């Protein structure tokens, strides 16, 4: 029994069954469509023939039935009934059909069946005749009589001068038609059985061409599993099975090469571990080091780490080690004190457990990273915070001192009180400017100030910048000029942010230019595909030693004068970040007591590049 079940589960039998089922389904669909179409065609032809006979007889009988007398105009002085009987029996005789000619009252005047001559003179009471005499045209019905025979009934009205003068009643047997349909069915079934048998034979032959190569592949796969790589599967063709055989042979050779290269891969892995920039230490489930790379030994200042417990290697207790392995702590930092004059080294240790299926944690991987440089960056951030604190502490101290003075009685002296309030107001505005600049700088650093590039008219923008500072320049009798090179009309840029850059540069130029000086705003084209905007003044200039740090945050050349003028020390830093966001650069050139020129270089983008 089990052998028979396995036989029917083979691919060969499945393929044969698929072939046979496909042919069977196709033949059934074709047969249903063909027989249905054939039956419809035969029935339509049969019905059309009967209708033609009935219509012809109706046209011929119309004149006869319209006459009021029982005599006709025929030479033989035949009666109307005799003429009609002769007509239906000789001219309109249809095999296995009966034709009756009825008058306007439904009485039978003639019939084509000799055995039904007794019907003459009697009334045909069928529903179809009644409906036809009432004016309903073209009545067709299919009936099954007492003998089980299917018949077709057609009733046609006889019309003479738009008046119904009688009817043609035709009953025809459809036995021969259905015999023809049955014969077609038998022929089709015989053909289908023959096709199924032939398909089964062909299916067996075709299945062998598929299953035999598969059996060969199975035998070769078993040999490969046992380690025999020298055998090859024969390639019997260029079809899918043949390509599968080629791929299998190629896979066998690749597997042989892969196994032979296993030792080489192990050596490569050892080389990668030895040359990694991060240290790697692997320990077993007991926490004892089983392997470490060269970088880890250098970072830990050890010649050999194998056999050492992780707690001793990293100088941490069991609880901290377990917390790191289980992920409750992300990482630990290890300090290595260097010799005098050298900076201490810091290492971050990240521990990851090694999980083995159904065995839990089977070991630990420790990755060591040198974070000394990151600590330097963190120190820079701390210095930045200290600078911010210092910048905020000065105005806050001033505000506190003047507020206490007002509270101690200075408020009673109107002039003194107003001066103190003015100082407090100025220091508050200074802090607001400082915080605003810090927030703007923070958004630029974190890319939270996206550029909104628009097509900007360059001459118009520079003229507006000069107009905004015209009042301050008139107070100091400073002459200003704007020059734009020919051909520079519009540029795609963030107008608001570039306005802020230019406002800062012009404001600085006004601050550090003596009365009666001169400021020039110049825009010129610079290759490749760039535009340079320069703000040149004749001010006090900047010493050479300060030029390298002029764009640093909170850096001031003259700290006392800058604070007194309301500067925050962040203007040029913000300008540099805005220009960098546009893909440009900013440079400063200055000579002490001669003047300063700040140049902003921006890419001249087109509309497509800007979007």
mmCIF file of C-alpha atoms in Angstrom, residues 326-480:
data_model
loop_
_atom_site.group_PDB
_atom_site.id
_atom_site.type_symbol
_atom_site.label_atom_id
_atom_site.label_comp_id
_atom_site.label_asym_id
_atom_site.label_seq_id
_atom_site.Cartn_x
_atom_site.Cartn_y
_atom_site.Cartn_z
ATOM 1 C CA UNK A 326 23.318 42.224 29.375
ATOM 2 C CA UNK A 327 22.972 45.675 27.791
ATOM 3 C CA UNK A 328 21.898 47.569 30.901
ATOM 4 C CA UNK A 329 24.866 49.901 30.307
ATOM 5 C CA UNK A 330 25.828 50.886 26.741
ATOM 6 C CA UNK A 331 29.612 51.088 27.241
ATOM 7 C CA UNK A 332 32.390 51.741 29.738
ATOM 8 C CA UNK A 333 35.347 54.140 29.510
ATOM 9 C CA UNK A 334 38.853 53.039 30.510
ATOM 10 C CA UNK A 335 41.595 55.566 31.322
ATOM 11 C CA UNK A 336 45.238 54.912 30.579
ATOM 12 C CA UNK A 337 47.600 57.367 32.233
ATOM 13 C CA UNK A 338 50.511 58.220 29.956
ATOM 14 C CA UNK A 339 54.032 59.253 30.836
ATOM 15 C CA UNK A 340 54.700 62.804 31.889
ATOM 16 C CA UNK A 341 54.183 65.304 29.107
ATOM 17 C CA UNK A 342 51.818 63.064 27.134
ATOM 18 C CA UNK A 343 48.051 63.295 27.084
ATOM 19 C CA UNK A 344 46.121 60.514 28.821
ATOM 20 C CA UNK A 345 44.370 58.010 26.558
ATOM 21 C CA UNK A 346 40.705 57.070 26.852
ATOM 22 C CA UNK A 347 39.124 53.877 25.548
ATOM 23 C CA UNK A 348 35.460 52.959 25.195
ATOM 24 C CA UNK A 349 34.669 49.277 25.776
ATOM 25 C CA UNK A 350 31.482 47.820 24.262
ATOM 26 C CA UNK A 351 30.543 44.250 25.216
ATOM 27 C CA UNK A 352 28.254 42.066 23.112
ATOM 28 C CA UNK A 353 27.161 38.547 24.107
ATOM 29 C CA UNK A 354 27.532 35.626 21.703
ATOM 30 C CA UNK A 355 24.317 33.614 21.552
ATOM 31 C CA UNK A 356 24.259 29.973 20.511
ATOM 32 C CA UNK A 357 20.970 28.344 19.600
ATOM 33 C CA UNK A 358 19.334 26.578 22.577
ATOM 34 C CA UNK A 359 22.440 27.169 24.715
ATOM 35 C CA UNK A 360 22.076 30.800 25.756
ATOM 36 C CA UNK A 361 25.186 32.990 26.039
ATOM 37 C CA UNK A 362 28.285 31.077 24.967
ATOM 38 C CA UNK A 363 30.808 33.922 25.028
ATOM 39 C CA UNK A 364 31.442 37.653 24.859
ATOM 40 C CA UNK A 365 32.932 39.986 22.245
ATOM 41 C CA UNK A 366 34.570 43.186 23.514
ATOM 42 C CA UNK A 367 35.291 46.053 21.085
ATOM 43 C CA UNK A 368 37.748 48.752 22.227
ATOM 44 C CA UNK A 369 37.693 52.197 20.589
ATOM 45 C CA UNK A 370 40.118 55.049 21.127
ATOM 46 C CA UNK A 371 37.975 58.039 22.112
ATOM 47 C CA UNK A 372 40.778 60.423 22.989
ATOM 48 C CA UNK A 373 39.981 62.660 19.993
ATOM 49 C CA UNK A 374 36.295 62.645 20.848
ATOM 50 C CA UNK A 375 37.189 63.774 24.355
ATOM 51 C CA UNK A 376 39.166 66.644 22.856
ATOM 52 C CA UNK A 377 36.088 67.679 20.913
ATOM 53 C CA UNK A 378 34.036 67.422 24.064
ATOM 54 C CA UNK A 379 36.561 69.687 25.769
ATOM 55 C CA UNK A 380 36.073 72.202 22.961
ATOM 56 C CA UNK A 381 32.344 72.088 23.573
ATOM 57 C CA UNK A 382 32.916 72.707 27.265
ATOM 58 C CA UNK A 383 35.071 75.725 26.424
ATOM 59 C CA UNK A 384 32.288 77.000 24.201
ATOM 60 C CA UNK A 385 29.823 76.680 27.069
ATOM 61 C CA UNK A 386 32.281 78.499 29.335
ATOM 62 C CA UNK A 387 32.534 81.334 26.795
ATOM 63 C CA UNK A 388 28.760 81.566 26.575
ATOM 64 C CA UNK A 389 28.524 81.628 30.353
ATOM 65 C CA UNK A 390 31.138 84.363 30.515
ATOM 66 C CA UNK A 391 29.359 86.442 27.863
ATOM 67 C CA UNK A 392 26.075 86.127 29.734
ATOM 68 C CA UNK A 393 27.581 86.684 33.173
ATOM 69 C CA UNK A 394 28.931 90.154 32.346
ATOM 70 C CA UNK A 395 25.581 91.750 31.371
ATOM 71 C CA UNK A 396 23.784 89.859 34.119
ATOM 72 C CA UNK A 397 26.265 91.179 36.706
ATOM 73 C CA UNK A 398 25.769 94.694 35.344
ATOM 74 C CA UNK A 399 21.983 94.346 35.438
ATOM 75 C CA UNK A 400 22.117 92.984 38.985
ATOM 76 C CA UNK A 401 24.413 95.820 40.175
ATOM 77 C CA UNK A 402 22.284 98.581 38.646
ATOM 78 C CA UNK A 403 19.057 96.955 39.855
ATOM 79 C CA UNK A 404 20.463 96.864 43.387
ATOM 80 C CA UNK A 405 21.512 100.513 43.071
ATOM 81 C CA UNK A 406 17.984 101.423 41.979
ATOM 82 C CA UNK A 407 16.609 99.446 44.886
ATOM 83 C CA UNK A 408 18.990 101.242 47.296
ATOM 84 C CA UNK A 409 17.651 104.683 46.425
ATOM 85 C CA UNK A 410 18.973 105.656 43.027
ATOM 86 C CA UNK A 411 15.389 105.440 41.763
ATOM 87 C CA UNK A 412 14.526 108.547 43.817
ATOM 88 C CA UNK A 413 16.949 110.605 41.725
ATOM 89 C CA UNK A 414 15.142 110.866 38.405
ATOM 90 C CA UNK A 415 18.136 111.595 36.162
ATOM 91 C CA UNK A 416 20.319 108.935 37.776
ATOM 92 C CA UNK A 417 17.477 106.409 37.789
ATOM 93 C CA UNK A 418 16.772 106.918 34.092
ATOM 94 C CA UNK A 419 20.462 106.420 33.307
ATOM 95 C CA UNK A 420 20.558 103.204 35.314
ATOM 96 C CA UNK A 421 17.380 101.941 33.611
ATOM 97 C CA UNK A 422 18.957 102.753 30.246
ATOM 98 C CA UNK A 423 22.020 100.692 31.151
ATOM 99 C CA UNK A 424 19.813 97.784 32.236
ATOM 100 C CA UNK A 425 17.857 98.050 28.975
ATOM 101 C CA UNK A 426 21.027 98.054 26.881
ATOM 102 C CA UNK A 427 22.472 95.042 28.699
ATOM 103 C CA UNK A 428 19.168 93.178 28.313
ATOM 104 C CA UNK A 429 19.095 93.887 24.583
ATOM 105 C CA UNK A 430 22.689 92.709 24.391
ATOM 106 C CA UNK A 431 21.760 89.401 26.041
ATOM 107 C CA UNK A 432 18.788 89.023 23.685
ATOM 108 C CA UNK A 433 21.093 89.544 20.704
ATOM 109 C CA UNK A 434 23.531 87.016 22.133
ATOM 110 C CA UNK A 435 20.853 84.359 22.689
ATOM 111 C CA UNK A 436 19.337 85.035 19.255
ATOM 112 C CA UNK A 437 22.736 84.584 17.604
ATOM 113 C CA UNK A 438 23.360 81.406 19.566
ATOM 114 C CA UNK A 439 20.010 79.943 18.503
ATOM 115 C CA UNK A 440 20.657 80.878 14.887
ATOM 116 C CA UNK A 441 24.118 79.323 15.036
ATOM 117 C CA UNK A 442 22.679 76.179 16.599
ATOM 118 C CA UNK A 443 20.113 75.844 13.808
ATOM 119 C CA UNK A 444 22.838 76.256 11.205
ATOM 120 C CA UNK A 445 25.030 73.622 12.905
ATOM 121 C CA UNK A 446 22.166 71.103 13.049
ATOM 122 C CA UNK A 447 20.915 71.857 9.507
ATOM 123 C CA UNK A 448 17.587 73.060 10.900
ATOM 124 C CA UNK A 449 17.689 76.285 8.871
ATOM 125 C CA UNK A 450 16.929 75.026 5.326
ATOM 126 C CA UNK A 451 17.742 77.274 2.403
ATOM 127 C CA UNK A 452 14.823 78.870 0.571
ATOM 128 C CA UNK A 453 16.489 79.828 -2.681
ATOM 129 C CA UNK A 454 14.722 82.378 -4.815
ATOM 130 C CA UNK A 455 15.757 84.236 -7.934
ATOM 131 C CA UNK A 456 17.205 87.450 -6.508
ATOM 132 C CA UNK A 457 18.121 90.654 -8.323
ATOM 133 C CA UNK A 458 21.739 91.232 -7.267
ATOM 134 C CA UNK A 459 22.008 95.038 -7.910
ATOM 135 C CA UNK A 460 18.697 95.631 -6.152
ATOM 136 C CA UNK A 461 19.742 93.555 -3.119
ATOM 137 C CA UNK A 462 23.056 95.404 -2.680
ATOM 138 C CA UNK A 463 21.392 98.812 -3.054
ATOM 139 C CA UNK A 464 18.879 97.875 -0.354
ATOM 140 C CA UNK A 465 21.703 96.841 1.983
ATOM 141 C CA UNK A 466 23.361 100.255 1.528
ATOM 142 C CA UNK A 467 20.029 102.030 2.055
ATOM 143 C CA UNK A 468 19.406 100.207 5.354
ATOM 144 C CA UNK A 469 22.611 101.668 6.818
ATOM 145 C CA UNK A 470 22.429 105.101 5.199
ATOM 146 C CA UNK A 471 21.426 106.796 8.461
ATOM 147 C CA UNK A 472 24.349 105.331 10.457
ATOM 148 C CA UNK A 473 26.773 106.224 7.662
ATOM 149 C CA UNK A 474 25.501 109.830 7.465
ATOM 150 C CA UNK A 475 26.019 110.205 11.226
ATOM 151 C CA UNK A 476 29.702 109.301 10.741
ATOM 152 C CA UNK A 477 30.027 111.081 7.383
ATOM 153 C CA UNK A 478 30.942 107.754 5.732
ATOM 154 C CA UNK A 479 30.651 107.610 1.967
ATOM 155 C CA UNK A 480 29.184 104.416 0.510
#
